[in-house]
Amino acid sequence: MTTGERIEQNANLTLWCVHVLGPDDVLAAPSHNAAVTHAHELNKATFGRVEQNDVLCFAYAAPWPHSPASHAESVKDWLKPNA
């Protein structure tokens, strides 16, 4: 097992989400890697679209701030349109 795989395995000992600053949304993610990847894609999509007086909007992977039960319910909608 590579070091990266061991790190990811340890990271998945907790529940993860994508936290979007600005609207302050949290999206339950199925894994740490999924959260990091989706946050990166969201940031790429908004990069360069910010105007001078826009609200900061930035996504990052973060531990899920709610209960395990709510994570299990929310992660069912992972990347579904209009979820």
PDB file of N, CA and C in Angstrom:
ATOM      1  N   MET A   1       0.848  -1.183   0.000  1.00  0.00           N
ATOM      2  CA  MET A   1       0.000   0.000   0.000  1.00  0.00           C
ATOM      3  C   MET A   1       0.892   1.244   0.000  1.00  0.00           C
ATOM      4  N   THR A   2       0.554   2.194  -0.857  1.00  0.00           N
ATOM      5  CA  THR A   2       1.345   3.415  -0.941  1.00  0.00           C
ATOM      6  C   THR A   2       1.021   4.336   0.243  1.00  0.00           C
ATOM      7  N   THR A   3       1.873   5.312   0.445  1.00  0.00           N
ATOM      8  CA  THR A   3       1.635   6.291   1.503  1.00  0.00           C
ATOM      9  C   THR A   3       0.331   7.027   1.259  1.00  0.00           C
ATOM     10  N   GLY A   4       0.072   7.421   0.020  1.00  0.00           N
ATOM     11  CA  GLY A   4      -1.171   8.106  -0.314  1.00  0.00           C
ATOM     12  C   GLY A   4      -2.404   7.263  -0.005  1.00  0.00           C
ATOM     13  N   GLU A   5      -2.331   5.982  -0.296  1.00  0.00           N
ATOM     14  CA  GLU A   5      -3.451   5.076   0.007  1.00  0.00           C
ATOM     15  C   GLU A   5      -3.655   4.938   1.510  1.00  0.00           C
ATOM     16  N   ARG A   6      -2.560   4.881   2.270  1.00  0.00           N
ATOM     17  CA  ARG A   6      -2.673   4.800   3.733  1.00  0.00           C
ATOM     18  C   ARG A   6      -3.279   6.076   4.306  1.00  0.00           C
ATOM     19  N   ILE A   7      -2.862   7.219   3.762  1.00  0.00           N
ATOM     20  CA  ILE A   7      -3.414   8.500   4.219  1.00  0.00           C
ATOM     21  C   ILE A   7      -4.906   8.549   3.939  1.00  0.00           C
ATOM     22  N   GLU A   8      -5.304   8.152   2.736  1.00  0.00           N
ATOM     23  CA  GLU A   8      -6.723   8.169   2.360  1.00  0.00           C
ATOM     24  C   GLU A   8      -7.525   7.199   3.233  1.00  0.00           C
ATOM     25  N   GLN A   9      -6.952   6.042   3.520  1.00  0.00           N
ATOM     26  CA  GLN A   9      -7.626   5.066   4.378  1.00  0.00           C
ATOM     27  C   GLN A   9      -7.854   5.652   5.772  1.00  0.00           C
ATOM     28  N   ASN A  10      -6.847   6.331   6.318  1.00  0.00           N
ATOM     29  CA  ASN A  10      -6.994   6.974   7.625  1.00  0.00           C
ATOM     30  C   ASN A  10      -7.999   8.118   7.564  1.00  0.00           C
ATOM     31  N   ALA A  11      -7.990   8.888   6.479  1.00  0.00           N
ATOM     32  CA  ALA A  11      -8.922  10.007   6.338  1.00  0.00           C
ATOM     33  C   ALA A  11     -10.361   9.515   6.347  1.00  0.00           C
ATOM     34  N   ASN A  12     -10.578   8.332   5.806  1.00  0.00           N
ATOM     35  CA  ASN A  12     -11.936   7.811   5.727  1.00  0.00           C
ATOM     36  C   ASN A  12     -12.426   7.203   7.039  1.00  0.00           C
ATOM     37  N   LEU A  13     -11.692   7.420   8.110  1.00  0.00           N
ATOM     38  CA  LEU A  13     -12.188   7.020   9.426  1.00  0.00           C
ATOM     39  C   LEU A  13     -13.235   7.999   9.936  1.00  0.00           C
ATOM     40  N   THR A  14     -13.375   9.125   9.258  1.00  0.00           N
ATOM     41  CA  THR A  14     -14.393  10.109   9.619  1.00  0.00           C
ATOM     42  C   THR A  14     -15.322  10.306   8.431  1.00  0.00           C
ATOM     43  N   LEU A  15     -16.425  10.989   8.638  1.00  0.00           N
ATOM     44  CA  LEU A  15     -17.368  11.303   7.567  1.00  0.00           C
ATOM     45  C   LEU A  15     -16.990  12.657   6.980  1.00  0.00           C
ATOM     46  N   TRP A  16     -17.119  12.800   5.665  1.00  0.00           N
ATOM     47  CA  TRP A  16     -16.655  13.997   4.975  1.00  0.00           C
ATOM     48  C   TRP A  16     -17.764  14.701   4.238  1.00  0.00           C
ATOM     49  N   CYS A  17     -17.508  15.984   3.972  1.00  0.00           N
ATOM     50  CA  CYS A  17     -18.428  16.786   3.174  1.00  0.00           C
ATOM     51  C   CYS A  17     -17.621  17.794   2.371  1.00  0.00           C
ATOM     52  N   VAL A  18     -18.312  18.441   1.448  1.00  0.00           N
ATOM     53  CA  VAL A  18     -17.761  19.602   0.761  1.00  0.00           C
ATOM     54  C   VAL A  18     -18.435  20.805   1.406  1.00  0.00           C
ATOM     55  N   HIS A  19     -17.656  21.679   2.013  1.00  0.00           N
ATOM     56  CA  HIS A  19     -18.185  22.897   2.630  1.00  0.00           C
ATOM     57  C   HIS A  19     -17.960  24.030   1.646  1.00  0.00           C
ATOM     58  N   VAL A  20     -19.040  24.683   1.270  1.00  0.00           N
ATOM     59  CA  VAL A  20     -18.947  25.789   0.327  1.00  0.00           C
ATOM     60  C   VAL A  20     -19.134  27.087   1.100  1.00  0.00           C
ATOM     61  N   LEU A  21     -18.037  27.824   1.281  1.00  0.00           N
ATOM     62  CA  LEU A  21     -18.103  29.126   1.935  1.00  0.00           C
ATOM     63  C   LEU A  21     -18.800  30.098   0.991  1.00  0.00           C
ATOM     64  N   GLY A  22     -19.487  31.015   1.546  1.00  0.00           N
ATOM     65  CA  GLY A  22     -20.289  31.963   0.763  1.00  0.00           C
ATOM     66  C   GLY A  22     -21.732  31.644   1.053  1.00  0.00           C
ATOM     67  N   PRO A  23     -22.288  30.627   0.345  1.00  0.00           N
ATOM     68  CA  PRO A  23     -23.636  30.214   0.712  1.00  0.00           C
ATOM     69  C   PRO A  23     -23.650  29.360   1.978  1.00  0.00           C
ATOM     70  N   ASP A  24     -22.484  28.936   2.447  1.00  0.00           N
ATOM     71  CA  ASP A  24     -22.324  28.116   3.648  1.00  0.00           C
ATOM     72  C   ASP A  24     -23.099  26.805   3.551  1.00  0.00           C
ATOM     73  N   ASP A  25     -22.988  26.160   2.402  1.00  0.00           N
ATOM     74  CA  ASP A  25     -23.613  24.856   2.192  1.00  0.00           C
ATOM     75  C   ASP A  25     -22.644  23.750   2.568  1.00  0.00           C
ATOM     76  N   VAL A  26     -23.186  22.631   3.013  1.00  0.00           N
ATOM     77  CA  VAL A  26     -22.393  21.426   3.203  1.00  0.00           C
ATOM     78  C   VAL A  26     -23.054  20.302   2.413  1.00  0.00           C
ATOM     79  N   LEU A  27     -22.235  19.591   1.650  1.00  0.00           N
ATOM     80  CA  LEU A  27     -22.710  18.481   0.833  1.00  0.00           C
ATOM     81  C   LEU A  27     -22.027  17.220   1.326  1.00  0.00           C
ATOM     82  N   ALA A  28     -22.788  16.271   1.841  1.00  0.00           N
ATOM     83  CA  ALA A  28     -22.204  15.032   2.339  1.00  0.00           C
ATOM     84  C   ALA A  28     -21.495  14.311   1.195  1.00  0.00           C
ATOM     85  N   ALA A  29     -20.267  13.866   1.449  1.00  0.00           N
ATOM     86  CA  ALA A  29     -19.470  13.173   0.432  1.00  0.00           C
ATOM     87  C   ALA A  29     -19.230  11.732   0.867  1.00  0.00           C
ATOM     88  N   PRO A  30     -19.147  10.815  -0.093  1.00  0.00           N
ATOM     89  CA  PRO A  30     -18.953   9.407   0.265  1.00  0.00           C
ATOM     90  C   PRO A  30     -17.555   9.073   0.786  1.00  0.00           C
ATOM     91  N   SER A  31     -16.577   9.945   0.527  1.00  0.00           N
ATOM     92  CA  SER A  31     -15.209   9.694   0.993  1.00  0.00           C
ATOM     93  C   SER A  31     -14.436  11.008   1.020  1.00  0.00           C
ATOM     94  N   HIS A  32     -13.278  10.969   1.653  1.00  0.00           N
ATOM     95  CA  HIS A  32     -12.401  12.132   1.674  1.00  0.00           C
ATOM     96  C   HIS A  32     -11.981  12.497   0.253  1.00  0.00           C
ATOM     97  N   ASN A  33     -11.561  11.504  -0.522  1.00  0.00           N
ATOM     98  CA  ASN A  33     -11.119  11.767  -1.890  1.00  0.00           C
ATOM     99  C   ASN A  33     -12.237  12.376  -2.731  1.00  0.00           C
ATOM    100  N   ALA A  34     -13.458  11.887  -2.580  1.00  0.00           N
ATOM    101  CA  ALA A  34     -14.586  12.444  -3.328  1.00  0.00           C
ATOM    102  C   ALA A  34     -14.819  13.902  -2.937  1.00  0.00           C
ATOM    103  N   ALA A  35     -14.698  14.206  -1.649  1.00  0.00           N
ATOM    104  CA  ALA A  35     -14.898  15.584  -1.178  1.00  0.00           C
ATOM    105  C   ALA A  35     -13.814  16.507  -1.740  1.00  0.00           C
ATOM    106  N   VAL A  36     -12.569  16.074  -1.701  1.00  0.00           N
ATOM    107  CA  VAL A  36     -11.461  16.879  -2.213  1.00  0.00           C
ATOM    108  C   VAL A  36     -11.635  17.114  -3.717  1.00  0.00           C
ATOM    109  N   THR A  37     -11.964  16.067  -4.442  1.00  0.00           N
ATOM    110  CA  THR A  37     -12.123  16.162  -5.893  1.00  0.00           C
ATOM    111  C   THR A  37     -13.266  17.105  -6.259  1.00  0.00           C
ATOM    112  N   HIS A  38     -14.410  16.950  -5.592  1.00  0.00           N
ATOM    113  CA  HIS A  38     -15.565  17.790  -5.920  1.00  0.00           C
ATOM    114  C   HIS A  38     -15.307  19.253  -5.534  1.00  0.00           C
ATOM    115  N   ALA A  39     -14.678  19.480  -4.404  1.00  0.00           N
ATOM    116  CA  ALA A  39     -14.346  20.850  -4.004  1.00  0.00           C
ATOM    117  C   ALA A  39     -13.431  21.487  -5.054  1.00  0.00           C
ATOM    118  N   HIS A  40     -12.449  20.735  -5.521  1.00  0.00           N
ATOM    119  CA  HIS A  40     -11.546  21.247  -6.544  1.00  0.00           C
ATOM    120  C   HIS A  40     -12.314  21.607  -7.819  1.00  0.00           C
ATOM    121  N   GLU A  41     -13.242  20.750  -8.223  1.00  0.00           N
ATOM    122  CA  GLU A  41     -14.032  21.013  -9.437  1.00  0.00           C
ATOM    123  C   GLU A  41     -14.921  22.244  -9.254  1.00  0.00           C
ATOM    124  N   LEU A  42     -15.518  22.400  -8.087  1.00  0.00           N
ATOM    125  CA  LEU A  42     -16.328  23.595  -7.833  1.00  0.00           C
ATOM    126  C   LEU A  42     -15.485  24.857  -7.893  1.00  0.00           C
ATOM    127  N   ASN A  43     -14.303  24.810  -7.304  1.00  0.00           N
ATOM    128  CA  ASN A  43     -13.421  25.974  -7.312  1.00  0.00           C
ATOM    129  C   ASN A  43     -12.948  26.305  -8.733  1.00  0.00           C
ATOM    130  N   LYS A  44     -12.660  25.283  -9.531  1.00  0.00           N
ATOM    131  CA  LYS A  44     -12.279  25.525 -10.919  1.00  0.00           C
ATOM    132  C   LYS A  44     -13.419  26.194 -11.683  1.00  0.00           C
ATOM    133  N   ALA A  45     -14.655  25.766 -11.409  1.00  0.00           N
ATOM    134  CA  ALA A  45     -15.816  26.311 -12.116  1.00  0.00           C
ATOM    135  C   ALA A  45     -16.060  27.780 -11.778  1.00  0.00           C
ATOM    136  N   THR A  46     -15.687  28.203 -10.574  1.00  0.00           N
ATOM    137  CA  THR A  46     -15.939  29.589 -10.183  1.00  0.00           C
ATOM    138  C   THR A  46     -14.722  30.493 -10.362  1.00  0.00           C
ATOM    139  N   PHE A  47     -13.536  29.914 -10.548  1.00  0.00           N
ATOM    140  CA  PHE A  47     -12.313  30.708 -10.695  1.00  0.00           C
ATOM    141  C   PHE A  47     -12.438  31.629 -11.907  1.00  0.00           C
ATOM    142  N   GLY A  48     -12.128  32.883 -11.720  1.00  0.00           N
ATOM    143  CA  GLY A  48     -12.156  33.842 -12.806  1.00  0.00           C
ATOM    144  C   GLY A  48     -13.513  34.472 -13.056  1.00  0.00           C
ATOM    145  N   ARG A  49     -14.529  33.999 -12.358  1.00  0.00           N
ATOM    146  CA  ARG A  49     -15.873  34.554 -12.531  1.00  0.00           C
ATOM    147  C   ARG A  49     -16.204  35.584 -11.455  1.00  0.00           C
ATOM    148  N   VAL A  50     -15.303  35.763 -10.527  1.00  0.00           N
ATOM    149  CA  VAL A  50     -15.553  36.650  -9.400  1.00  0.00           C
ATOM    150  C   VAL A  50     -15.356  38.097  -9.827  1.00  0.00           C
ATOM    151  N   GLU A  51     -16.330  38.909  -9.523  1.00  0.00           N
ATOM    152  CA  GLU A  51     -16.242  40.344  -9.773  1.00  0.00           C
ATOM    153  C   GLU A  51     -15.717  41.019  -8.512  1.00  0.00           C
ATOM    154  N   GLN A  52     -15.376  42.278  -8.605  1.00  0.00           N
ATOM    155  CA  GLN A  52     -14.737  42.980  -7.495  1.00  0.00           C
ATOM    156  C   GLN A  52     -15.557  42.940  -6.212  1.00  0.00           C
ATOM    157  N   ASN A  53     -16.858  43.096  -6.258  1.00  0.00           N
ATOM    158  CA  ASN A  53     -17.670  43.158  -5.046  1.00  0.00           C
ATOM    159  C   ASN A  53     -18.446  41.874  -4.757  1.00  0.00           C
ATOM    160  N   ASP A  54     -18.071  40.766  -5.386  1.00  0.00           N
ATOM    161  CA  ASP A  54     -18.752  39.498  -5.148  1.00  0.00           C
ATOM    162  C   ASP A  54     -18.431  38.956  -3.756  1.00  0.00           C
ATOM    163  N   VAL A  55     -19.321  38.127  -3.283  1.00  0.00           N
ATOM    164  CA  VAL A  55     -19.109  37.410  -2.023  1.00  0.00           C
ATOM    165  C   VAL A  55     -18.116  36.280  -2.295  1.00  0.00           C
ATOM    166  N   LEU A  56     -17.209  36.053  -1.359  1.00  0.00           N
ATOM    167  CA  LEU A  56     -16.268  34.951  -1.492  1.00  0.00           C
ATOM    168  C   LEU A  56     -17.033  33.640  -1.568  1.00  0.00           C
ATOM    169  N   CYS A  57     -16.712  32.831  -2.545  1.00  0.00           N
ATOM    170  CA  CYS A  57     -17.309  31.508  -2.678  1.00  0.00           C
ATOM    171  C   CYS A  57     -16.166  30.538  -2.929  1.00  0.00           C
ATOM    172  N   PHE A  58     -15.917  29.664  -1.962  1.00  0.00           N
ATOM    173  CA  PHE A  58     -14.790  28.755  -2.022  1.00  0.00           C
ATOM    174  C   PHE A  58     -15.198  27.440  -1.391  1.00  0.00           C
ATOM    175  N   ALA A  59     -14.865  26.332  -2.036  1.00  0.00           N
ATOM    176  CA  ALA A  59     -15.221  25.010  -1.523  1.00  0.00           C
ATOM    177  C   ALA A  59     -13.986  24.284  -0.994  1.00  0.00           C
ATOM    178  N   TYR A  60     -14.182  23.495   0.048  1.00  0.00           N
ATOM    179  CA  TYR A  60     -13.085  22.683   0.575  1.00  0.00           C
ATOM    180  C   TYR A  60     -13.652  21.443   1.251  1.00  0.00           C
ATOM    181  N   ALA A  61     -12.837  20.397   1.336  1.00  0.00           N
ATOM    182  CA  ALA A  61     -13.232  19.173   2.035  1.00  0.00           C
ATOM    183  C   ALA A  61     -13.151  19.427   3.531  1.00  0.00           C
ATOM    184  N   ALA A  62     -14.179  18.986   4.247  1.00  0.00           N
ATOM    185  CA  ALA A  62     -14.222  19.185   5.700  1.00  0.00           C
ATOM    186  C   ALA A  62     -14.926  17.999   6.356  1.00  0.00           C
ATOM    187  N   PRO A  63     -14.627  17.751   7.615  1.00  0.00           N
ATOM    188  CA  PRO A  63     -15.383  16.713   8.325  1.00  0.00           C
ATOM    189  C   PRO A  63     -16.869  17.090   8.382  1.00  0.00           C
ATOM    190  N   TRP A  64     -17.721  16.105   8.267  1.00  0.00           N
ATOM    191  CA  TRP A  64     -19.166  16.309   8.332  1.00  0.00           C
ATOM    192  C   TRP A  64     -19.533  16.865   9.707  1.00  0.00           C
ATOM    193  N   PRO A  65     -20.239  18.005   9.768  1.00  0.00           N
ATOM    194  CA  PRO A  65     -20.500  18.656  11.060  1.00  0.00           C
ATOM    195  C   PRO A  65     -21.758  18.181  11.779  1.00  0.00           C
ATOM    196  N   HIS A  66     -22.468  17.208  11.201  1.00  0.00           N
ATOM    197  CA  HIS A  66     -23.729  16.767  11.793  1.00  0.00           C
ATOM    198  C   HIS A  66     -23.643  15.293  12.177  1.00  0.00           C
ATOM    199  N   SER A  67     -24.752  14.678  12.432  1.00  0.00           N
ATOM    200  CA  SER A  67     -24.775  13.298  12.919  1.00  0.00           C
ATOM    201  C   SER A  67     -24.462  12.287  11.808  1.00  0.00           C
ATOM    202  N   PRO A  68     -23.987  11.102  12.193  1.00  0.00           N
ATOM    203  CA  PRO A  68     -23.774  10.047  11.196  1.00  0.00           C
ATOM    204  C   PRO A  68     -25.064   9.696  10.442  1.00  0.00           C
ATOM    205  N   ALA A  69     -26.183   9.733  11.128  1.00  0.00           N
ATOM    206  CA  ALA A  69     -27.457   9.419  10.471  1.00  0.00           C
ATOM    207  C   ALA A  69     -27.790  10.452   9.394  1.00  0.00           C
ATOM    208  N   SER A  70     -27.549  11.725   9.690  1.00  0.00           N
ATOM    209  CA  SER A  70     -27.839  12.752   8.682  1.00  0.00           C
ATOM    210  C   SER A  70     -26.872  12.659   7.501  1.00  0.00           C
ATOM    211  N   HIS A  71     -25.626  12.239   7.760  1.00  0.00           N
ATOM    212  CA  HIS A  71     -24.675  12.030   6.672  1.00  0.00           C
ATOM    213  C   HIS A  71     -25.155  10.891   5.777  1.00  0.00           C
ATOM    214  N   ALA A  72     -25.579   9.797   6.385  1.00  0.00           N
ATOM    215  CA  ALA A  72     -26.065   8.651   5.615  1.00  0.00           C
ATOM    216  C   ALA A  72     -27.246   9.036   4.737  1.00  0.00           C
ATOM    217  N   GLU A  73     -28.131   9.864   5.255  1.00  0.00           N
ATOM    218  CA  GLU A  73     -29.288  10.317   4.483  1.00  0.00           C
ATOM    219  C   GLU A  73     -28.861  11.276   3.373  1.00  0.00           C
ATOM    220  N   SER A  74     -27.999  12.220   3.684  1.00  0.00           N
ATOM    221  CA  SER A  74     -27.583  13.235   2.711  1.00  0.00           C
ATOM    222  C   SER A  74     -26.701  12.676   1.603  1.00  0.00           C
ATOM    223  N   VAL A  75     -25.852  11.719   1.927  1.00  0.00           N
ATOM    224  CA  VAL A  75     -24.916  11.193   0.926  1.00  0.00           C
ATOM    225  C   VAL A  75     -25.656  10.409  -0.164  1.00  0.00           C
ATOM    226  N   LYS A  76     -26.887  10.017   0.095  1.00  0.00           N
ATOM    227  CA  LYS A  76     -27.690   9.344  -0.937  1.00  0.00           C
ATOM    228  C   LYS A  76     -27.871  10.246  -2.151  1.00  0.00           C
ATOM    229  N   ASP A  77     -27.836  11.549  -1.941  1.00  0.00           N
ATOM    230  CA  ASP A  77     -28.036  12.520  -3.012  1.00  0.00           C
ATOM    231  C   ASP A  77     -26.732  13.012  -3.622  1.00  0.00           C
ATOM    232  N   TRP A  78     -25.604  12.358  -3.326  1.00  0.00           N
ATOM    233  CA  TRP A  78     -24.306  12.813  -3.792  1.00  0.00           C
ATOM    234  C   TRP A  78     -24.300  13.022  -5.310  1.00  0.00           C
ATOM    235  N   LEU A  79     -24.090  14.256  -5.711  1.00  0.00           N
ATOM    236  CA  LEU A  79     -23.964  14.694  -7.094  1.00  0.00           C
ATOM    237  C   LEU A  79     -25.187  14.409  -7.972  1.00  0.00           C
ATOM    238  N   LYS A  80     -26.343  14.230  -7.353  1.00  0.00           N
ATOM    239  CA  LYS A  80     -27.581  14.127  -8.132  1.00  0.00           C
ATOM    240  C   LYS A  80     -28.033  15.526  -8.512  1.00  0.00           C
ATOM    241  N   PRO A  81     -28.479  15.716  -9.750  1.00  0.00           N
ATOM    242  CA  PRO A  81     -28.987  17.051 -10.127  1.00  0.00           C
ATOM    243  C   PRO A  81     -30.208  17.419  -9.289  1.00  0.00           C
ATOM    244  N   ASN A  82     -30.283  18.674  -8.895  1.00  0.00           N
ATOM    245  CA  ASN A  82     -31.415  19.210  -8.127  1.00  0.00           C
ATOM    246  C   ASN A  82     -31.641  18.494  -6.813  1.00  0.00           C
ATOM    247  N   ALA A  83     -30.583  17.996  -6.205  1.00  0.00           N
ATOM    248  CA  ALA A  83     -30.738  17.306  -4.919  1.00  0.00           C
ATOM    249  C   ALA A  83     -30.788  18.302  -3.795  1.00  0.00           C
TER     250      ALA A  83
END
